[in-house]
mmCIF file of C-alpha atoms in Angstrom:
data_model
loop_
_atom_site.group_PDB
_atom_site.id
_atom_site.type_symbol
_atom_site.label_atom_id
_atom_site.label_comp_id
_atom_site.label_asym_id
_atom_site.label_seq_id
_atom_site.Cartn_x
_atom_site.Cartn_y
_atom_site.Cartn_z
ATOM 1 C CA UNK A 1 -17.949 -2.436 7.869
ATOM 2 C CA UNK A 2 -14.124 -1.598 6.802
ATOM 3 C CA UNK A 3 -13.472 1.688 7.302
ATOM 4 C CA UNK A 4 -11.024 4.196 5.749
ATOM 5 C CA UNK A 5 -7.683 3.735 4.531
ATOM 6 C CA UNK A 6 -6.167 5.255 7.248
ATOM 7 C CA UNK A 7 -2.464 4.772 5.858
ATOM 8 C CA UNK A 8 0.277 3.015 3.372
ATOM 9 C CA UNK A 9 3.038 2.570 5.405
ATOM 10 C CA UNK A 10 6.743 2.090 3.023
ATOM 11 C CA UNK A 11 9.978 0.671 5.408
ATOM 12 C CA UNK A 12 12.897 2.874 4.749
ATOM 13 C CA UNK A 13 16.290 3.349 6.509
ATOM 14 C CA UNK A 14 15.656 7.277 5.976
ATOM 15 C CA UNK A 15 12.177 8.722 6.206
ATOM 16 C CA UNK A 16 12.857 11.876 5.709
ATOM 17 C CA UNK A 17 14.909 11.683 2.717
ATOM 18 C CA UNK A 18 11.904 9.280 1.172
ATOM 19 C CA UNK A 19 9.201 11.858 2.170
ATOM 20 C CA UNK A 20 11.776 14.686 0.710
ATOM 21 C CA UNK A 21 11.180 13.023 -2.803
ATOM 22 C CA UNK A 22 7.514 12.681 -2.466
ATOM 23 C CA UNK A 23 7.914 16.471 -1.762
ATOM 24 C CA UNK A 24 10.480 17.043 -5.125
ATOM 25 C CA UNK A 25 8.706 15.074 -7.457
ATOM 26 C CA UNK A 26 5.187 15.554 -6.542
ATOM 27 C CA UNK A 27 4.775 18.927 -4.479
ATOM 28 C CA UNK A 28 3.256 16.524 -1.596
ATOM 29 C CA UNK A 29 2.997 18.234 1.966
ATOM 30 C CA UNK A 30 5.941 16.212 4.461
ATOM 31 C CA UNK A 31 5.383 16.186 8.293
ATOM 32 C CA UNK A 32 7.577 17.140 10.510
ATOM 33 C CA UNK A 33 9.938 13.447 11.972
ATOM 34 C CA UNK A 34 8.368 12.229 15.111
ATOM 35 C CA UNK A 35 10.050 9.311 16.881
ATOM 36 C CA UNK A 36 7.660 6.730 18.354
ATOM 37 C CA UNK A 37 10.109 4.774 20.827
ATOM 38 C CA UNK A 38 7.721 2.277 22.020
ATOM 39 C CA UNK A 39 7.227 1.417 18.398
ATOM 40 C CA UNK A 40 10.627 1.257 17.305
ATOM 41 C CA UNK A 41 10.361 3.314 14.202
ATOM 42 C CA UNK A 42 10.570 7.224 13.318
ATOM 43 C CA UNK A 43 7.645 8.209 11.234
ATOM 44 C CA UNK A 44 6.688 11.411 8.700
ATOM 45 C CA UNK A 45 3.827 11.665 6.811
ATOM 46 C CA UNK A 46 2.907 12.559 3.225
ATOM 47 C CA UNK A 47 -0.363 13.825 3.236
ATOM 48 C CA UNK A 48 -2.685 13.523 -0.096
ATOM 49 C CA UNK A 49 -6.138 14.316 -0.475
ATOM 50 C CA UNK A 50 -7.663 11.170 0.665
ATOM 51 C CA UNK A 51 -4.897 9.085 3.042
ATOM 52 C CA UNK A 52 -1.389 9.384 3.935
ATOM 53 C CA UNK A 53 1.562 7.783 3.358
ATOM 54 C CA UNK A 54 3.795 6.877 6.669
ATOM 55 C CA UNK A 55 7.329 6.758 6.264
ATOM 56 C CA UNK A 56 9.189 4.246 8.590
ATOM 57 C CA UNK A 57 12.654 4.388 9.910
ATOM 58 C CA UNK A 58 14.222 1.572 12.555
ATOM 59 C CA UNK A 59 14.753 3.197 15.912
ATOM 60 C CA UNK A 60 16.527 1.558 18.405
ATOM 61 C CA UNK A 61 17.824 -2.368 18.482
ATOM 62 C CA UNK A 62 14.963 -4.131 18.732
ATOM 63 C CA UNK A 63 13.078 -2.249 15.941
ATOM 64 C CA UNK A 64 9.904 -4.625 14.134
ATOM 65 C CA UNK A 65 10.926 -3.205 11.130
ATOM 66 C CA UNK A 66 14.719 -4.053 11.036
ATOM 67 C CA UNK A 67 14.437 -7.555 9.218
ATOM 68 C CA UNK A 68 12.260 -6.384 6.253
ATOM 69 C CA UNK A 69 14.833 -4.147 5.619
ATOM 70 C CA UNK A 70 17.993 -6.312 6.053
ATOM 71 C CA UNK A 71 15.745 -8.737 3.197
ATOM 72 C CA UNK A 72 14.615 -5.075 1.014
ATOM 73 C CA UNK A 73 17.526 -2.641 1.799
ATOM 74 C CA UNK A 74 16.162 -0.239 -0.776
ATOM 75 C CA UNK A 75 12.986 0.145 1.794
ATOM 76 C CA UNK A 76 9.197 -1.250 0.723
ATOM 77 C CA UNK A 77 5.534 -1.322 1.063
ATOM 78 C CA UNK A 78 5.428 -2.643 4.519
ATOM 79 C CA UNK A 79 1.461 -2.448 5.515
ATOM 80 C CA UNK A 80 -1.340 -0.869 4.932
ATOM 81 C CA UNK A 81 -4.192 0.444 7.939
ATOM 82 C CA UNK A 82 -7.770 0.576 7.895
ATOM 83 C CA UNK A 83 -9.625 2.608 10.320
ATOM 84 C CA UNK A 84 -12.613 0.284 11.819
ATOM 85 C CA UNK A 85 -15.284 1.860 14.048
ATOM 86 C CA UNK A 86 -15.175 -0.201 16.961
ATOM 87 C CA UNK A 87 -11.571 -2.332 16.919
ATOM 88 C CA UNK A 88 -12.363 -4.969 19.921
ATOM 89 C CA UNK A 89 -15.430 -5.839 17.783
ATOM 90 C CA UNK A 90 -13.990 -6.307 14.337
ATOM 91 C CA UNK A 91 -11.120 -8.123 16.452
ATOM 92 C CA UNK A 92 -13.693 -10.958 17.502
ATOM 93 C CA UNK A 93 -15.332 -11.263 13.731
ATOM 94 C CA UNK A 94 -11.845 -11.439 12.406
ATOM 95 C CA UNK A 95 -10.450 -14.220 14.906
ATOM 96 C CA UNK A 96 -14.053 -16.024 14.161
ATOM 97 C CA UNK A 97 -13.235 -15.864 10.238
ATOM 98 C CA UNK A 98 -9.698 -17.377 11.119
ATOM 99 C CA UNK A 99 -7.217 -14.731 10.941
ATOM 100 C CA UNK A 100 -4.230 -14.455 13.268
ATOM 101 C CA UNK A 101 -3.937 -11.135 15.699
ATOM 102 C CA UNK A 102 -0.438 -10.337 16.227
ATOM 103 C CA UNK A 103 1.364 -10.192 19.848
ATOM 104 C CA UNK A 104 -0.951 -10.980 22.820
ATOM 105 C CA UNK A 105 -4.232 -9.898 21.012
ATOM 106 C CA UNK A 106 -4.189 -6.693 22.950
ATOM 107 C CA UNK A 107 -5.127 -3.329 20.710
ATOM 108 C CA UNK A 108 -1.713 -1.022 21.643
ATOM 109 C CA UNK A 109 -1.153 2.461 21.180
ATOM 110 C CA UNK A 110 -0.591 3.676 16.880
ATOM 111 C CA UNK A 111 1.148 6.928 15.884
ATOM 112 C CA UNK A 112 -2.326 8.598 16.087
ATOM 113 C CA UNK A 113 -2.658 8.538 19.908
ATOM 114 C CA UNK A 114 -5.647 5.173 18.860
ATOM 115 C CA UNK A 115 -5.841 1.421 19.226
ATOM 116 C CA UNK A 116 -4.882 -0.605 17.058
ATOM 117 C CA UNK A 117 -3.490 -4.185 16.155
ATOM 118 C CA UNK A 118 -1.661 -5.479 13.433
ATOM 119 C CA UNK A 119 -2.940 -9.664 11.349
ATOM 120 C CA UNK A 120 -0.870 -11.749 9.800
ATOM 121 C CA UNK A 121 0.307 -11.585 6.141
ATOM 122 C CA UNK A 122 -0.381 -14.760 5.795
ATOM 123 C CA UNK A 123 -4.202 -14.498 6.128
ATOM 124 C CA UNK A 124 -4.134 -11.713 4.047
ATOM 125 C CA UNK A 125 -2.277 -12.187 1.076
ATOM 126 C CA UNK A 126 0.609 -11.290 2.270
ATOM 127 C CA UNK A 127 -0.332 -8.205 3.413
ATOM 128 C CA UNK A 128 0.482 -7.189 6.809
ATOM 129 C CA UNK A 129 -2.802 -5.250 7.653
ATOM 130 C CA UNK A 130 -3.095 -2.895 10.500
ATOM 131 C CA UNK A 131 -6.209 -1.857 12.060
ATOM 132 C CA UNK A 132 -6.741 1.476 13.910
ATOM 133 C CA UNK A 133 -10.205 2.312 16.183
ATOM 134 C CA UNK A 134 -11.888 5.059 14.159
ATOM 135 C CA UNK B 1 0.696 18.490 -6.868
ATOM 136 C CA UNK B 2 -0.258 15.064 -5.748
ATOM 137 C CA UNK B 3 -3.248 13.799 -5.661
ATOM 138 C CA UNK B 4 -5.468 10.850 -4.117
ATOM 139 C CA UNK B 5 -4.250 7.909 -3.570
ATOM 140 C CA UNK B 6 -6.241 6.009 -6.619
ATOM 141 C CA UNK B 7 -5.850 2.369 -5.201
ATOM 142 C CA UNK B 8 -3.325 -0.031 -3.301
ATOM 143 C CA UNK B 9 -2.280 -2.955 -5.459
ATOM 144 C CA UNK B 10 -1.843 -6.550 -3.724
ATOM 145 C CA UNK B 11 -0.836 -9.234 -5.968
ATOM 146 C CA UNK B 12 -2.368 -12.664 -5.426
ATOM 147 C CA UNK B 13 -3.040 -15.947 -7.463
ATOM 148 C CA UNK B 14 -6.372 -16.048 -6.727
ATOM 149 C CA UNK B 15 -7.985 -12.671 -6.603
ATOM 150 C CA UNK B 16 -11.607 -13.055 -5.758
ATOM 151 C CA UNK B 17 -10.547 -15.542 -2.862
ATOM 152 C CA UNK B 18 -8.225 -12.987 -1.628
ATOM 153 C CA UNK B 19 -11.082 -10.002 -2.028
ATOM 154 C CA UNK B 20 -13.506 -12.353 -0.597
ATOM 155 C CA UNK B 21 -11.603 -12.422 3.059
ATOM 156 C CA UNK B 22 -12.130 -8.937 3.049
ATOM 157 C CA UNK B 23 -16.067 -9.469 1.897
ATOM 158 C CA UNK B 24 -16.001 -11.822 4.943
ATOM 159 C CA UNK B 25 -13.821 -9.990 7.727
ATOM 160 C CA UNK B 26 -14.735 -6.630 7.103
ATOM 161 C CA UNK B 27 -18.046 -6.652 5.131
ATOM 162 C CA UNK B 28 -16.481 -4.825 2.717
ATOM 163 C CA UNK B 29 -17.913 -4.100 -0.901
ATOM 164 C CA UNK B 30 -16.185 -6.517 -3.401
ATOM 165 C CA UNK B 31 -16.699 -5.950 -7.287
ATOM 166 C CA UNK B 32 -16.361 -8.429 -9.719
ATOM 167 C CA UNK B 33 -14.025 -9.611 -11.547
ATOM 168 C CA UNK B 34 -12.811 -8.213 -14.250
ATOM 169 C CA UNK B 35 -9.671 -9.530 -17.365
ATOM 170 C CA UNK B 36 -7.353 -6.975 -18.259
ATOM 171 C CA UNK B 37 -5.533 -9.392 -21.414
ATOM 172 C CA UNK B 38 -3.597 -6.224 -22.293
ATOM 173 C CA UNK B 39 -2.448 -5.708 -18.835
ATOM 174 C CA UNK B 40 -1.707 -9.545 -18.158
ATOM 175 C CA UNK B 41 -4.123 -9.367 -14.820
ATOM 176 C CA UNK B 42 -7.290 -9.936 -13.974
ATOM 177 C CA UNK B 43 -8.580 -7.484 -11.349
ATOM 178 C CA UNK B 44 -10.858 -7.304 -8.464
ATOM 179 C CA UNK B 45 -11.327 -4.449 -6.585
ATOM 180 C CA UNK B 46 -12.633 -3.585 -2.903
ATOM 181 C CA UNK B 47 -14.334 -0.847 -1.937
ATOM 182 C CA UNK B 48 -13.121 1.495 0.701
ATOM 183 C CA UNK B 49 -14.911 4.912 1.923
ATOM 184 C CA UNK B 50 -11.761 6.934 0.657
ATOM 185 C CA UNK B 51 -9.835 4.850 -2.067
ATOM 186 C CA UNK B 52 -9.891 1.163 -3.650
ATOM 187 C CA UNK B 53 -7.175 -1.955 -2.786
ATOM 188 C CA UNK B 54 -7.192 -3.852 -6.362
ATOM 189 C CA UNK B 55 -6.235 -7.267 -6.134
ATOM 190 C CA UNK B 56 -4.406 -8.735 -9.260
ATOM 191 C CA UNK B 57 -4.259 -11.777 -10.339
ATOM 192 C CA UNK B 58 -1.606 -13.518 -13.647
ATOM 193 C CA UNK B 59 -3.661 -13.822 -16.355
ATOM 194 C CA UNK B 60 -1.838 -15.237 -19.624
ATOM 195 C CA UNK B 61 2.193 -16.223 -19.715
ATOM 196 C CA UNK B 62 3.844 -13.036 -19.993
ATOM 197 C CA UNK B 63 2.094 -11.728 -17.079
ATOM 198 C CA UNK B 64 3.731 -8.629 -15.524
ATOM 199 C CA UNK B 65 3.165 -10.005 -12.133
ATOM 200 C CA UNK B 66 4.350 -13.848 -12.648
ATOM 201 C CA UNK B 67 7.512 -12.949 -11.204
ATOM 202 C CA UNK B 68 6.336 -11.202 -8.266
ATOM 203 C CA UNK B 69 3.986 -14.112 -7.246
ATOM 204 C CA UNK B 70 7.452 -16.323 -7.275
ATOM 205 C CA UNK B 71 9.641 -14.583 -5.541
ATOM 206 C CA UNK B 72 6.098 -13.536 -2.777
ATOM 207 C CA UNK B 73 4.304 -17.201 -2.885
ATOM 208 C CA UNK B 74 1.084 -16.122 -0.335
ATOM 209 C CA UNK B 75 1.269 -12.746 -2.398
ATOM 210 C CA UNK B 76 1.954 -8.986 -1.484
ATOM 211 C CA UNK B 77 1.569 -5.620 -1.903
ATOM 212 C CA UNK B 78 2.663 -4.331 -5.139
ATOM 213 C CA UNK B 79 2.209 -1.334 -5.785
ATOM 214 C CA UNK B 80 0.405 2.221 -4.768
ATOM 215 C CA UNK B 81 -1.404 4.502 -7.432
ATOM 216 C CA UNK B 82 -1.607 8.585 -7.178
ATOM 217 C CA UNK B 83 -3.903 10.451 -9.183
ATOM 218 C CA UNK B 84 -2.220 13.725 -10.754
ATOM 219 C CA UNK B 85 -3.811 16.175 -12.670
ATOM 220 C CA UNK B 86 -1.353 16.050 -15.640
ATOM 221 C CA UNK B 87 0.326 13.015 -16.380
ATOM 222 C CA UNK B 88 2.767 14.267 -18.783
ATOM 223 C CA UNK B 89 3.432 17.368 -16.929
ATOM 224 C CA UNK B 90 4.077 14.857 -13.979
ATOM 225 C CA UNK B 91 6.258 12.385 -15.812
ATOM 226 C CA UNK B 92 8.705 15.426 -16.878
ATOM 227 C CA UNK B 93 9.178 16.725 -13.128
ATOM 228 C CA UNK B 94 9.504 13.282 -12.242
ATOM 229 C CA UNK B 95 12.632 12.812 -15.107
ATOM 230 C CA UNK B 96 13.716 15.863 -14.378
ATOM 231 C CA UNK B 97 13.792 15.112 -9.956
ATOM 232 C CA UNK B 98 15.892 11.973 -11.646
ATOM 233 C CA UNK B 99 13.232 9.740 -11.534
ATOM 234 C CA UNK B 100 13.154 6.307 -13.775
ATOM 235 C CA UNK B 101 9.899 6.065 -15.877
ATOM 236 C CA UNK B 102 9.087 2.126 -16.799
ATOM 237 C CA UNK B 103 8.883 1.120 -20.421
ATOM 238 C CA UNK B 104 8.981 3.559 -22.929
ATOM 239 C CA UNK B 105 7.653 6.514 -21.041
ATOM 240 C CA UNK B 106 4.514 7.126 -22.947
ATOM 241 C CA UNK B 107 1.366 6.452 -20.838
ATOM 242 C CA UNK B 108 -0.895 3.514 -21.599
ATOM 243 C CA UNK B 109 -4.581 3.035 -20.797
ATOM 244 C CA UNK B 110 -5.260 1.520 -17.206
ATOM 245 C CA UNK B 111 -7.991 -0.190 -15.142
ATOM 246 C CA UNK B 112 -10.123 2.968 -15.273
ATOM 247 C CA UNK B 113 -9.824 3.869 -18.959
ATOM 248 C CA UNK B 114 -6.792 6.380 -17.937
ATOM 249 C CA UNK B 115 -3.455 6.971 -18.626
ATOM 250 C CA UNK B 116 -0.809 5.417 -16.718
ATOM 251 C CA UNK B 117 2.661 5.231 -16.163
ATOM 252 C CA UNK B 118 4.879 3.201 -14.014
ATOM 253 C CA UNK B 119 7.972 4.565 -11.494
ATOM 254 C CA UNK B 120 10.840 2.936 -10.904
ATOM 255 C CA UNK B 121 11.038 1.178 -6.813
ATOM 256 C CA UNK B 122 14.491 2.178 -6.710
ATOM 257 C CA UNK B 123 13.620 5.956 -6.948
ATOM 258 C CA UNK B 124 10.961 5.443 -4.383
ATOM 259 C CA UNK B 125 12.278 3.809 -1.592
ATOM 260 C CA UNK B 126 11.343 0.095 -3.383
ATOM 261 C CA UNK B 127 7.586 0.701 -3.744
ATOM 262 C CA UNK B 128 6.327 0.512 -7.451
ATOM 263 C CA UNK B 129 4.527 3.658 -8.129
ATOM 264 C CA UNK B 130 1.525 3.979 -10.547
ATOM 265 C CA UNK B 131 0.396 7.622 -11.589
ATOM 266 C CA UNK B 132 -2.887 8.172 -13.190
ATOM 267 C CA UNK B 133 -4.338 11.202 -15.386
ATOM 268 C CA UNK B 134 -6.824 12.028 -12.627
#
């Protein structure tokens, strides 16, 4: 069973001046910047009452995130994340059903400290989908 | 203040297909489909624990989304929706922050019999925004 939306996730070259307007024009509560190296990206949160909104920001070279935003410089809606309760599991259904796991089909670390694994767009209309263990 | 995150948007051309993979890979909760002639979509929305993604699909010629679906052939995510408590109040802290309000900045009546207004992607780092009278 699909789980939570964990996040929305919106490319940006600044995060924290894109969370800053969440917090001008809506009064939303902005986490603190936390750089995620092995991820290539800097992240802050907006939390609302029911999900969050990450904030991503290249870091380094070889960021994932640097060629959607040489093709949308004014940032985008890069994925969204569902939490699923066991991630190995839904893995195997999803593979069966026909959709692509990203990178060597190995759940990796998120920005929660939890598995996860990212499917292609292409199986998901066009959605780049990220799933997070519970 | 902001408030839940009402639904993710993903833009398709065929939305109970694209809801379907969801049905399949996640045994997720798929409602049926609904026209929306004075929206130009037809909508289908899946069920998630703490919000809704809505797939849309063109419906008619002048549909709001035709575009989208050209320039994003196997579809995308197009926009996010936040509930707020006071839509008006909202929209004139938003004009105010320098915000760009869509059409002709009075409200219409959405997918859930509320009023809506559309943000402008430029003011929010190239995401289309949907607020809804919660």
């Amino acid at each position: 069973m699909l789980g939570r939306l964990n996040h929305v996730a919106i490319a940006v070259k600044d995060a924290e001046k894109a969370a800053r307007i969440y917090g001008a024009a809506f009064g939303a509560e902005i986490s603190p910047a936390v750089a995620l190296p092995e991820h290539g990206v800097i992240t802050v949160f907006v939390t609302l009452p029911n999900t969050k909104i990450e904030f991503i920001q290249p870091l380094g070279e070889a960021s994932p995130i640097a060629k959607f935003l040489e093709r949308n410089a004014d940032g985008g809606i890069h994925h969204v994340c569902y939490e699923v309760a066991d991630i190995i599991a839904s893995r195997d259904t999803l593979i069966k059903e026909g959709a692509r796991v990203l990178g060597d089909g190995q759940p990796k670390i998120g920005a929660h400290g939890k598995p996860v694994l990212f499917l292609h767009p292409k199986d998901f209309s066009g959605a780049l989908v990220e799933i997070e263990q519970a």
